Amino acid sequence: MEDKEAIAKELRSSKEFLNAIALNIEQAGDDRDVKKFNEVVGFCEQIIQIIQTYQIDKEVVFLECSCGKSYLSFAINYILSKRFSINTIFYGVDINQILIKKCNQTKDNLGYQNMHFINDRIINVQIEKPVDIVIALHACDIATDEAIAKGIKLGAKYIAVVPCCQNQIRNRLKIGHPLVNITDFGLLRYRFADILTEALRAQFLTGAGYYVKFTEVTSPKFTPKNLMIIARRKKGSKKYNMDKYKNLDEMFHTEFILQDYFSGYELR
């Protein structure tokens, strides 16, 4: 099993690569890039563990949702090319046209012909190949839910996301649920909304036929938003069983956004 220290050392060893993706971790006072670097390292650690389950001759297709500058895909591509004899293809999608243009320039500068970047909404993007692994690192607010929904619809074998802000249900927790005596208090409501949001996402994924686990992508000293959801699609039945998700959703009257992406689907 790989550890974060070994991955960080390997990435740090290529200043040319880090400069190409504009991750300036050696620059004094640039805490934001150091934070991002540690998040990427932790994410790479989890992806390596997933890739170790694949056959050597298997082509693995990634879709990074809300990719931004795509530090994550570039780093995963770099690490996997050094460690494994597998063919990989990366797609990145973002609604920011300027960032997509920058990603395309970066991949050309690095000579990464296995990377493609698309200016579109996550839920609308069309991918030419079957997607194996959907990834997202701090896709803001409902962009994480779009990534999860897209992964389910694509039948991705793995969906790995590190959520960012959880704003959707916070204001809905003020009244009308069993734990109102806790959520009367603003800070407790804020923190409980985070937990409930991730529980809803996990139960939705479970109901859609995935095994789900949680882990920490990096130390909380780098970011409090360090919770990572890793979902692996079960073999066999593709029927949905949303009982646990619906019970949770109805208990707190959340009308959670994930279900909106499945209008017309039979979510039982």
PDB file of C-alpha atoms in Angstrom, residues 1-265:
ATOM      1  CA  MET A   1       0.000   0.000   0.000  1.00  0.00           C
ATOM      2  CA  GLU A   2       1.313   3.405  -0.955  1.00  0.00           C
ATOM      3  CA  ASP A   3       1.628   6.150   1.625  1.00  0.00           C
ATOM      4  CA  LYS A   4       1.290   9.891   1.302  1.00  0.00           C
ATOM      5  CA  GLU A   5       4.944  10.564   2.095  1.00  0.00           C
ATOM      6  CA  ALA A   6       6.192   8.464  -0.833  1.00  0.00           C
ATOM      7  CA  ILE A   7       3.722  10.056  -3.245  1.00  0.00           C
ATOM      8  CA  ALA A   8       4.576  13.561  -2.048  1.00  0.00           C
ATOM      9  CA  LYS A   9       8.278  12.837  -2.478  1.00  0.00           C
ATOM     10  CA  GLU A  10       7.739  11.602  -6.023  1.00  0.00           C
ATOM     11  CA  LEU A  11       5.741  14.681  -6.992  1.00  0.00           C
ATOM     12  CA  ARG A  12       8.208  17.033  -5.316  1.00  0.00           C
ATOM     13  CA  SER A  13      11.068  15.405  -7.210  1.00  0.00           C
ATOM     14  CA  SER A  14       9.839  16.920 -10.480  1.00  0.00           C
ATOM     15  CA  LYS A  15       9.879  20.687 -10.103  1.00  0.00           C
ATOM     16  CA  GLU A  16       9.390  20.932 -13.850  1.00  0.00           C
ATOM     17  CA  PHE A  17       6.071  19.105 -13.560  1.00  0.00           C
ATOM     18  CA  LEU A  18       4.882  21.151 -10.577  1.00  0.00           C
ATOM     19  CA  ASN A  19       5.826  24.369 -12.352  1.00  0.00           C
ATOM     20  CA  ALA A  20       3.949  23.245 -15.455  1.00  0.00           C
ATOM     21  CA  ILE A  21       0.720  22.782 -13.489  1.00  0.00           C
ATOM     22  CA  ALA A  22       1.402  26.001 -11.509  1.00  0.00           C
ATOM     23  CA  LEU A  23       1.514  24.347  -8.098  1.00  0.00           C
ATOM     24  CA  ASN A  24       4.087  26.490  -6.284  1.00  0.00           C
ATOM     25  CA  ILE A  25       4.667  24.551  -3.086  1.00  0.00           C
ATOM     26  CA  GLU A  26       8.222  25.828  -2.581  1.00  0.00           C
ATOM     27  CA  GLN A  27       7.214  29.478  -2.587  1.00  0.00           C
ATOM     28  CA  ALA A  28       7.262  30.971   0.901  1.00  0.00           C
ATOM     29  CA  GLY A  29       3.893  32.020   2.233  1.00  0.00           C
ATOM     30  CA  ASP A  30       1.913  30.204  -0.453  1.00  0.00           C
ATOM     31  CA  ASP A  31      -0.204  28.190   1.981  1.00  0.00           C
ATOM     32  CA  ARG A  32      -3.027  27.713  -0.510  1.00  0.00           C
ATOM     33  CA  ASP A  33      -0.818  25.743  -2.899  1.00  0.00           C
ATOM     34  CA  VAL A  34       0.605  23.683  -0.021  1.00  0.00           C
ATOM     35  CA  LYS A  35      -2.948  22.876   1.091  1.00  0.00           C
ATOM     36  CA  LYS A  36      -3.918  21.892  -2.452  1.00  0.00           C
ATOM     37  CA  PHE A  37      -0.768  19.786  -2.828  1.00  0.00           C
ATOM     38  CA  ASN A  38      -1.573  17.772   0.296  1.00  0.00           C
ATOM     39  CA  GLU A  39      -5.158  17.231  -0.844  1.00  0.00           C
ATOM     40  CA  VAL A  40      -3.918  15.994  -4.214  1.00  0.00           C
ATOM     41  CA  VAL A  41      -1.380  13.674  -2.570  1.00  0.00           C
ATOM     42  CA  GLY A  42      -4.070  12.137  -0.364  1.00  0.00           C
ATOM     43  CA  PHE A  43      -6.379  11.680  -3.334  1.00  0.00           C
ATOM     44  CA  CYS A  44      -3.586  10.043  -5.348  1.00  0.00           C
ATOM     45  CA  GLU A  45      -3.043   7.586  -2.505  1.00  0.00           C
ATOM     46  CA  GLN A  46      -6.650   6.407  -2.758  1.00  0.00           C
ATOM     47  CA  ILE A  47      -6.565   6.219  -6.564  1.00  0.00           C
ATOM     48  CA  ILE A  48      -3.413   4.089  -6.488  1.00  0.00           C
ATOM     49  CA  GLN A  49      -5.193   1.618  -4.213  1.00  0.00           C
ATOM     50  CA  ILE A  50      -8.057   1.452  -6.714  1.00  0.00           C
ATOM     51  CA  ILE A  51      -5.763   1.034  -9.729  1.00  0.00           C
ATOM     52  CA  GLN A  52      -3.989  -1.855  -8.021  1.00  0.00           C
ATOM     53  CA  THR A  53      -7.230  -3.834  -8.438  1.00  0.00           C
ATOM     54  CA  TYR A  54      -7.200  -3.429 -12.237  1.00  0.00           C
ATOM     55  CA  GLN A  55      -5.633  -5.762 -14.766  1.00  0.00           C
ATOM     56  CA  ILE A  56      -2.395  -4.497 -16.305  1.00  0.00           C
ATOM     57  CA  ASP A  57      -3.762  -4.471 -19.853  1.00  0.00           C
ATOM     58  CA  LYS A  58      -6.959  -2.618 -18.886  1.00  0.00           C
ATOM     59  CA  GLU A  59      -7.616   0.872 -20.222  1.00  0.00           C
ATOM     60  CA  VAL A  60      -8.814   3.086 -17.372  1.00  0.00           C
ATOM     61  CA  VAL A  61     -10.911   6.149 -18.157  1.00  0.00           C
ATOM     62  CA  PHE A  62     -11.201   8.988 -15.631  1.00  0.00           C
ATOM     63  CA  LEU A  63     -13.689  11.841 -15.544  1.00  0.00           C
ATOM     64  CA  GLU A  64     -12.765  14.759 -13.290  1.00  0.00           C
ATOM     65  CA  CYS A  65     -15.796  16.901 -12.519  1.00  0.00           C
ATOM     66  CA  SER A  66     -15.515  20.628 -11.867  1.00  0.00           C
ATOM     67  CA  CYS A  67     -11.840  20.169 -12.672  1.00  0.00           C
ATOM     68  CA  GLY A  68     -10.737  23.817 -12.398  1.00  0.00           C
ATOM     69  CA  LYS A  69      -7.006  23.883 -13.158  1.00  0.00           C
ATOM     70  CA  SER A  70      -7.074  20.075 -12.936  1.00  0.00           C
ATOM     71  CA  TYR A  71      -4.191  19.714 -10.496  1.00  0.00           C
ATOM     72  CA  LEU A  72      -5.738  16.401  -9.513  1.00  0.00           C
ATOM     73  CA  SER A  73      -5.899  14.777 -12.956  1.00  0.00           C
ATOM     74  CA  PHE A  74      -2.438  16.001 -13.900  1.00  0.00           C
ATOM     75  CA  ALA A  75      -0.973  14.587 -10.687  1.00  0.00           C
ATOM     76  CA  ILE A  76      -2.786  11.248 -11.013  1.00  0.00           C
ATOM     77  CA  ASN A  77      -1.684  10.996 -14.643  1.00  0.00           C
ATOM     78  CA  TYR A  78       1.922  11.715 -13.664  1.00  0.00           C
ATOM     79  CA  ILE A  79       1.973   9.211 -10.784  1.00  0.00           C
ATOM     80  CA  LEU A  80       0.215   6.401 -12.647  1.00  0.00           C
ATOM     81  CA  SER A  81       2.499   6.761 -15.663  1.00  0.00           C
ATOM     82  CA  LYS A  82       5.475   6.229 -13.347  1.00  0.00           C
ATOM     83  CA  ARG A  83       4.003   3.333 -11.379  1.00  0.00           C
ATOM     84  CA  PHE A  84       1.812   1.251 -13.689  1.00  0.00           C
ATOM     85  CA  SER A  85       1.893  -0.193 -17.193  1.00  0.00           C
ATOM     86  CA  ILE A  86      -1.698   0.700 -17.965  1.00  0.00           C
ATOM     87  CA  ASN A  87      -3.354   2.919 -20.521  1.00  0.00           C
ATOM     88  CA  THR A  88      -5.202   5.846 -18.999  1.00  0.00           C
ATOM     89  CA  ILE A  89      -7.468   8.471 -20.495  1.00  0.00           C
ATOM     90  CA  PHE A  90      -8.516  11.570 -18.586  1.00  0.00           C
ATOM     91  CA  TYR A  91     -11.484  13.816 -19.247  1.00  0.00           C
ATOM     92  CA  GLY A  92     -11.960  17.025 -17.311  1.00  0.00           C
ATOM     93  CA  VAL A  93     -15.139  19.081 -17.323  1.00  0.00           C
ATOM     94  CA  ASP A  94     -15.764  22.574 -15.988  1.00  0.00           C
ATOM     95  CA  ILE A  95     -18.166  25.419 -16.757  1.00  0.00           C
ATOM     96  CA  ASN A  96     -15.294  27.935 -16.659  1.00  0.00           C
ATOM     97  CA  GLN A  97     -14.107  28.366 -20.241  1.00  0.00           C
ATOM     98  CA  ILE A  98     -10.931  30.210 -19.211  1.00  0.00           C
ATOM     99  CA  LEU A  99      -9.822  27.366 -16.930  1.00  0.00           C
ATOM    100  CA  ILE A 100     -10.548  24.768 -19.612  1.00  0.00           C
ATOM    101  CA  LYS A 101      -8.390  26.717 -22.059  1.00  0.00           C
ATOM    102  CA  LYS A 102      -5.605  26.818 -19.464  1.00  0.00           C
ATOM    103  CA  CYS A 103      -5.880  23.060 -18.866  1.00  0.00           C
ATOM    104  CA  ASN A 104      -5.557  22.388 -22.586  1.00  0.00           C
ATOM    105  CA  GLN A 105      -2.460  24.586 -22.733  1.00  0.00           C
ATOM    106  CA  THR A 106      -0.938  22.770 -19.761  1.00  0.00           C
ATOM    107  CA  LYS A 107      -1.543  19.305 -21.189  1.00  0.00           C
ATOM    108  CA  ASP A 108       0.005  20.412 -24.502  1.00  0.00           C
ATOM    109  CA  ASN A 109       3.041  21.782 -22.650  1.00  0.00           C
ATOM    110  CA  LEU A 110       3.429  18.477 -20.810  1.00  0.00           C
ATOM    111  CA  GLY A 111       2.774  16.400 -23.917  1.00  0.00           C
ATOM    112  CA  TYR A 112      -0.092  14.554 -22.237  1.00  0.00           C
ATOM    113  CA  GLN A 113      -2.049  13.404 -25.256  1.00  0.00           C
ATOM    114  CA  ASN A 114      -4.271  11.187 -23.109  1.00  0.00           C
ATOM    115  CA  MET A 115      -6.035  14.191 -21.552  1.00  0.00           C
ATOM    116  CA  HIS A 116      -9.111  16.022 -22.833  1.00  0.00           C
ATOM    117  CA  PHE A 117     -10.861  19.028 -21.299  1.00  0.00           C
ATOM    118  CA  ILE A 118     -14.442  20.045 -21.995  1.00  0.00           C
ATOM    119  CA  ASN A 119     -16.317  23.271 -21.258  1.00  0.00           C
ATOM    120  CA  ASP A 120     -19.757  22.111 -20.081  1.00  0.00           C
ATOM    121  CA  ARG A 121     -21.924  21.354 -17.077  1.00  0.00           C
ATOM    122  CA  ILE A 122     -21.051  18.087 -15.381  1.00  0.00           C
ATOM    123  CA  ILE A 123     -24.499  16.591 -15.766  1.00  0.00           C
ATOM    124  CA  ASN A 124     -24.653  17.452 -19.488  1.00  0.00           C
ATOM    125  CA  VAL A 125     -21.175  16.449 -20.623  1.00  0.00           C
ATOM    126  CA  GLN A 126     -20.888  13.675 -23.207  1.00  0.00           C
ATOM    127  CA  ILE A 127     -17.875  11.367 -22.926  1.00  0.00           C
ATOM    128  CA  GLU A 128     -16.693   9.330 -25.900  1.00  0.00           C
ATOM    129  CA  LYS A 129     -15.588   6.296 -23.895  1.00  0.00           C
ATOM    130  CA  PRO A 130     -17.086   4.311 -21.008  1.00  0.00           C
ATOM    131  CA  VAL A 131     -15.941   5.965 -17.776  1.00  0.00           C
ATOM    132  CA  ASP A 132     -14.355   3.816 -15.076  1.00  0.00           C
ATOM    133  CA  ILE A 133     -13.622   6.349 -12.347  1.00  0.00           C
ATOM    134  CA  VAL A 134     -15.365   9.656 -11.618  1.00  0.00           C
ATOM    135  CA  ILE A 135     -13.394  12.028  -9.397  1.00  0.00           C
ATOM    136  CA  ALA A 136     -14.006  15.460  -7.892  1.00  0.00           C
ATOM    137  CA  LEU A 137     -11.944  17.471  -5.425  1.00  0.00           C
ATOM    138  CA  HIS A 138     -13.844  20.258  -3.668  1.00  0.00           C
ATOM    139  CA  ALA A 139     -16.433  20.733  -6.379  1.00  0.00           C
ATOM    140  CA  CYS A 140     -18.459  23.542  -4.843  1.00  0.00           C
ATOM    141  CA  ASP A 141     -21.905  22.943  -3.389  1.00  0.00           C
ATOM    142  CA  ILE A 142     -24.171  20.979  -5.769  1.00  0.00           C
ATOM    143  CA  ALA A 143     -21.332  20.342  -8.253  1.00  0.00           C
ATOM    144  CA  THR A 144     -20.398  17.414  -6.006  1.00  0.00           C
ATOM    145  CA  ASP A 145     -23.939  16.094  -6.378  1.00  0.00           C
ATOM    146  CA  GLU A 146     -23.752  16.523 -10.152  1.00  0.00           C
ATOM    147  CA  ALA A 147     -20.528  14.500 -10.108  1.00  0.00           C
ATOM    148  CA  ILE A 148     -22.168  11.717  -8.095  1.00  0.00           C
ATOM    149  CA  ALA A 149     -25.252  11.723 -10.328  1.00  0.00           C
ATOM    150  CA  LYS A 150     -23.120  11.688 -13.472  1.00  0.00           C
ATOM    151  CA  GLY A 151     -21.066   8.794 -12.155  1.00  0.00           C
ATOM    152  CA  ILE A 152     -24.182   6.766 -11.378  1.00  0.00           C
ATOM    153  CA  LYS A 153     -25.710   7.486 -14.784  1.00  0.00           C
ATOM    154  CA  LEU A 154     -22.474   6.551 -16.550  1.00  0.00           C
ATOM    155  CA  GLY A 155     -22.274   3.316 -14.577  1.00  0.00           C
ATOM    156  CA  ALA A 156     -18.802   4.238 -13.344  1.00  0.00           C
ATOM    157  CA  LYS A 157     -17.106   1.474 -11.394  1.00  0.00           C
ATOM    158  CA  TYR A 158     -15.790   3.990  -8.865  1.00  0.00           C
ATOM    159  CA  ILE A 159     -16.930   7.422  -7.742  1.00  0.00           C
ATOM    160  CA  ALA A 160     -14.458   9.253  -5.510  1.00  0.00           C
ATOM    161  CA  VAL A 161     -15.281  12.756  -4.299  1.00  0.00           C
ATOM    162  CA  VAL A 162     -14.082  15.178  -1.653  1.00  0.00           C
ATOM    163  CA  PRO A 163     -17.040  17.526  -1.096  1.00  0.00           C
ATOM    164  CA  CYS A 164     -16.648  21.229  -0.448  1.00  0.00           C
ATOM    165  CA  CYS A 165     -19.394  23.468   0.925  1.00  0.00           C
ATOM    166  CA  GLN A 166     -22.741  21.956   1.902  1.00  0.00           C
ATOM    167  CA  ASN A 167     -25.213  24.813   1.622  1.00  0.00           C
ATOM    168  CA  GLN A 168     -28.337  23.250   0.206  1.00  0.00           C
ATOM    169  CA  ILE A 169     -30.055  21.890   3.296  1.00  0.00           C
ATOM    170  CA  ARG A 170     -28.699  24.129   6.063  1.00  0.00           C
ATOM    171  CA  ASN A 171     -31.672  26.493   6.150  1.00  0.00           C
ATOM    172  CA  ARG A 172     -34.110  23.589   6.008  1.00  0.00           C
ATOM    173  CA  LEU A 173     -32.910  22.329   9.379  1.00  0.00           C
ATOM    174  CA  LYS A 174     -34.386  25.174  11.434  1.00  0.00           C
ATOM    175  CA  ILE A 175     -37.793  23.588  12.054  1.00  0.00           C
ATOM    176  CA  GLY A 176     -39.875  20.465  11.563  1.00  0.00           C
ATOM    177  CA  HIS A 177     -37.491  17.582  12.237  1.00  0.00           C
ATOM    178  CA  PRO A 178     -36.640  15.286  15.199  1.00  0.00           C
ATOM    179  CA  LEU A 179     -33.378  17.047  16.135  1.00  0.00           C
ATOM    180  CA  VAL A 180     -34.610  20.631  16.149  1.00  0.00           C
ATOM    181  CA  ASN A 181     -33.418  21.074  19.748  1.00  0.00           C
ATOM    182  CA  ILE A 182     -29.888  20.601  18.434  1.00  0.00           C
ATOM    183  CA  THR A 183     -30.175  22.635  15.248  1.00  0.00           C
ATOM    184  CA  ASP A 184     -31.634  25.627  17.106  1.00  0.00           C
ATOM    185  CA  PHE A 185     -28.015  26.705  17.492  1.00  0.00           C
ATOM    186  CA  GLY A 186     -26.376  28.121  14.378  1.00  0.00           C
ATOM    187  CA  LEU A 187     -22.961  26.500  14.649  1.00  0.00           C
ATOM    188  CA  LEU A 188     -24.429  23.106  15.526  1.00  0.00           C
ATOM    189  CA  ARG A 189     -26.885  23.410  12.633  1.00  0.00           C
ATOM    190  CA  TYR A 190     -23.970  24.225  10.321  1.00  0.00           C
ATOM    191  CA  ARG A 191     -22.005  21.162  11.400  1.00  0.00           C
ATOM    192  CA  PHE A 192     -24.985  18.848  11.441  1.00  0.00           C
ATOM    193  CA  ALA A 193     -25.886  19.960   7.906  1.00  0.00           C
ATOM    194  CA  ASP A 194     -22.439  18.812   6.787  1.00  0.00           C
ATOM    195  CA  ILE A 195     -22.928  15.378   8.341  1.00  0.00           C
ATOM    196  CA  LEU A 196     -26.473  14.997   7.048  1.00  0.00           C
ATOM    197  CA  THR A 197     -25.481  16.035   3.526  1.00  0.00           C
ATOM    198  CA  GLU A 198     -22.752  13.397   3.357  1.00  0.00           C
ATOM    199  CA  ALA A 199     -25.078  10.778   4.849  1.00  0.00           C
ATOM    200  CA  LEU A 200     -27.682  11.549   2.168  1.00  0.00           C
ATOM    201  CA  ARG A 201     -25.058  11.251  -0.553  1.00  0.00           C
ATOM    202  CA  ALA A 202     -23.805   7.965   0.876  1.00  0.00           C
ATOM    203  CA  GLN A 203     -27.289   6.476   1.194  1.00  0.00           C
ATOM    204  CA  PHE A 204     -28.189   7.577  -2.331  1.00  0.00           C
ATOM    205  CA  LEU A 205     -25.067   5.884  -3.682  1.00  0.00           C
ATOM    206  CA  THR A 206     -25.846   2.774  -1.648  1.00  0.00           C
ATOM    207  CA  GLY A 207     -29.381   2.734  -3.012  1.00  0.00           C
ATOM    208  CA  ALA A 208     -28.004   3.089  -6.536  1.00  0.00           C
ATOM    209  CA  GLY A 209     -25.940  -0.071  -6.117  1.00  0.00           C
ATOM    210  CA  TYR A 210     -22.605   1.081  -4.696  1.00  0.00           C
ATOM    211  CA  TYR A 211     -20.539   0.058  -1.706  1.00  0.00           C
ATOM    212  CA  VAL A 212     -19.612   3.266   0.117  1.00  0.00           C
ATOM    213  CA  LYS A 213     -16.824   4.113   2.512  1.00  0.00           C
ATOM    214  CA  PHE A 214     -15.549   7.338   4.041  1.00  0.00           C
ATOM    215  CA  THR A 215     -11.943   8.282   4.635  1.00  0.00           C
ATOM    216  CA  GLU A 216      -9.879  11.423   5.257  1.00  0.00           C
ATOM    217  CA  VAL A 217      -8.072  12.670   2.179  1.00  0.00           C
ATOM    218  CA  THR A 218      -5.564  14.644   4.251  1.00  0.00           C
ATOM    219  CA  SER A 219      -4.973  15.887   7.769  1.00  0.00           C
ATOM    220  CA  PRO A 220      -7.534  18.381   9.121  1.00  0.00           C
ATOM    221  CA  LYS A 221      -4.626  20.747   9.782  1.00  0.00           C
ATOM    222  CA  PHE A 222      -4.534  21.374   6.022  1.00  0.00           C
ATOM    223  CA  THR A 223      -8.288  21.651   5.524  1.00  0.00           C
ATOM    224  CA  PRO A 224     -11.416  20.967   7.594  1.00  0.00           C
ATOM    225  CA  LYS A 225     -13.071  19.816   4.347  1.00  0.00           C
ATOM    226  CA  ASN A 226     -11.091  16.584   4.284  1.00  0.00           C
ATOM    227  CA  LEU A 227     -13.849  13.966   4.136  1.00  0.00           C
ATOM    228  CA  MET A 228     -13.665  11.684   1.105  1.00  0.00           C
ATOM    229  CA  ILE A 229     -16.451   9.486  -0.241  1.00  0.00           C
ATOM    230  CA  ILE A 230     -15.328   6.414  -2.180  1.00  0.00           C
ATOM    231  CA  ALA A 231     -18.066   4.390  -3.849  1.00  0.00           C
ATOM    232  CA  ARG A 232     -17.560   1.108  -5.707  1.00  0.00           C
ATOM    233  CA  ARG A 233     -20.305  -0.256  -7.932  1.00  0.00           C
ATOM    234  CA  LYS A 234     -21.635  -3.664  -6.955  1.00  0.00           C
ATOM    235  CA  LYS A 235     -21.744  -6.439  -9.502  1.00  0.00           C
ATOM    236  CA  GLY A 236     -25.069  -7.882 -10.538  1.00  0.00           C
ATOM    237  CA  SER A 237     -28.438  -6.201 -10.012  1.00  0.00           C
ATOM    238  CA  LYS A 238     -28.838  -2.658 -11.327  1.00  0.00           C
ATOM    239  CA  LYS A 239     -32.137  -2.042  -9.560  1.00  0.00           C
ATOM    240  CA  TYR A 240     -32.373   0.920  -7.234  1.00  0.00           C
ATOM    241  CA  ASN A 241     -33.361   0.510  -3.584  1.00  0.00           C
ATOM    242  CA  MET A 242     -33.702   3.958  -2.061  1.00  0.00           C
ATOM    243  CA  ASP A 243     -35.512   3.062   1.179  1.00  0.00           C
ATOM    244  CA  LYS A 244     -32.754   4.270   3.511  1.00  0.00           C
ATOM    245  CA  TYR A 245     -32.172   7.409   1.474  1.00  0.00           C
ATOM    246  CA  LYS A 246     -35.892   8.222   1.380  1.00  0.00           C
ATOM    247  CA  ASN A 247     -36.288   7.648   5.118  1.00  0.00           C
ATOM    248  CA  LEU A 248     -33.472  10.086   5.839  1.00  0.00           C
ATOM    249  CA  ASP A 249     -34.686  12.617   3.290  1.00  0.00           C
ATOM    250  CA  GLU A 250     -38.246  12.540   4.626  1.00  0.00           C
ATOM    251  CA  MET A 251     -37.175  12.645   8.272  1.00  0.00           C
ATOM    252  CA  PHE A 252     -35.447  15.995   7.750  1.00  0.00           C
ATOM    253  CA  HIS A 253     -37.579  17.291   4.835  1.00  0.00           C
ATOM    254  CA  THR A 254     -34.443  17.991   2.818  1.00  0.00           C
ATOM    255  CA  GLU A 255     -35.768  17.522  -0.741  1.00  0.00           C
ATOM    256  CA  PHE A 256     -32.161  16.727  -1.522  1.00  0.00           C
ATOM    257  CA  ILE A 257     -30.843  17.804  -4.919  1.00  0.00           C
ATOM    258  CA  LEU A 258     -29.449  14.410  -5.960  1.00  0.00           C
ATOM    259  CA  GLN A 259     -32.880  12.965  -6.645  1.00  0.00           C
ATOM    260  CA  ASP A 260     -33.650  15.819  -9.067  1.00  0.00           C
ATOM    261  CA  TYR A 261     -31.075  14.463 -11.523  1.00  0.00           C
ATOM    262  CA  PHE A 262     -33.038  11.221 -11.787  1.00  0.00           C
ATOM    263  CA  SER A 263     -36.400  12.517 -12.916  1.00  0.00           C
ATOM    264  CA  GLY A 264     -38.031   9.706 -14.868  1.00  0.00           C
ATOM    265  CA  TYR A 265     -35.918   7.036 -13.187  1.00  0.00           C
TER     266      TYR A 265
END
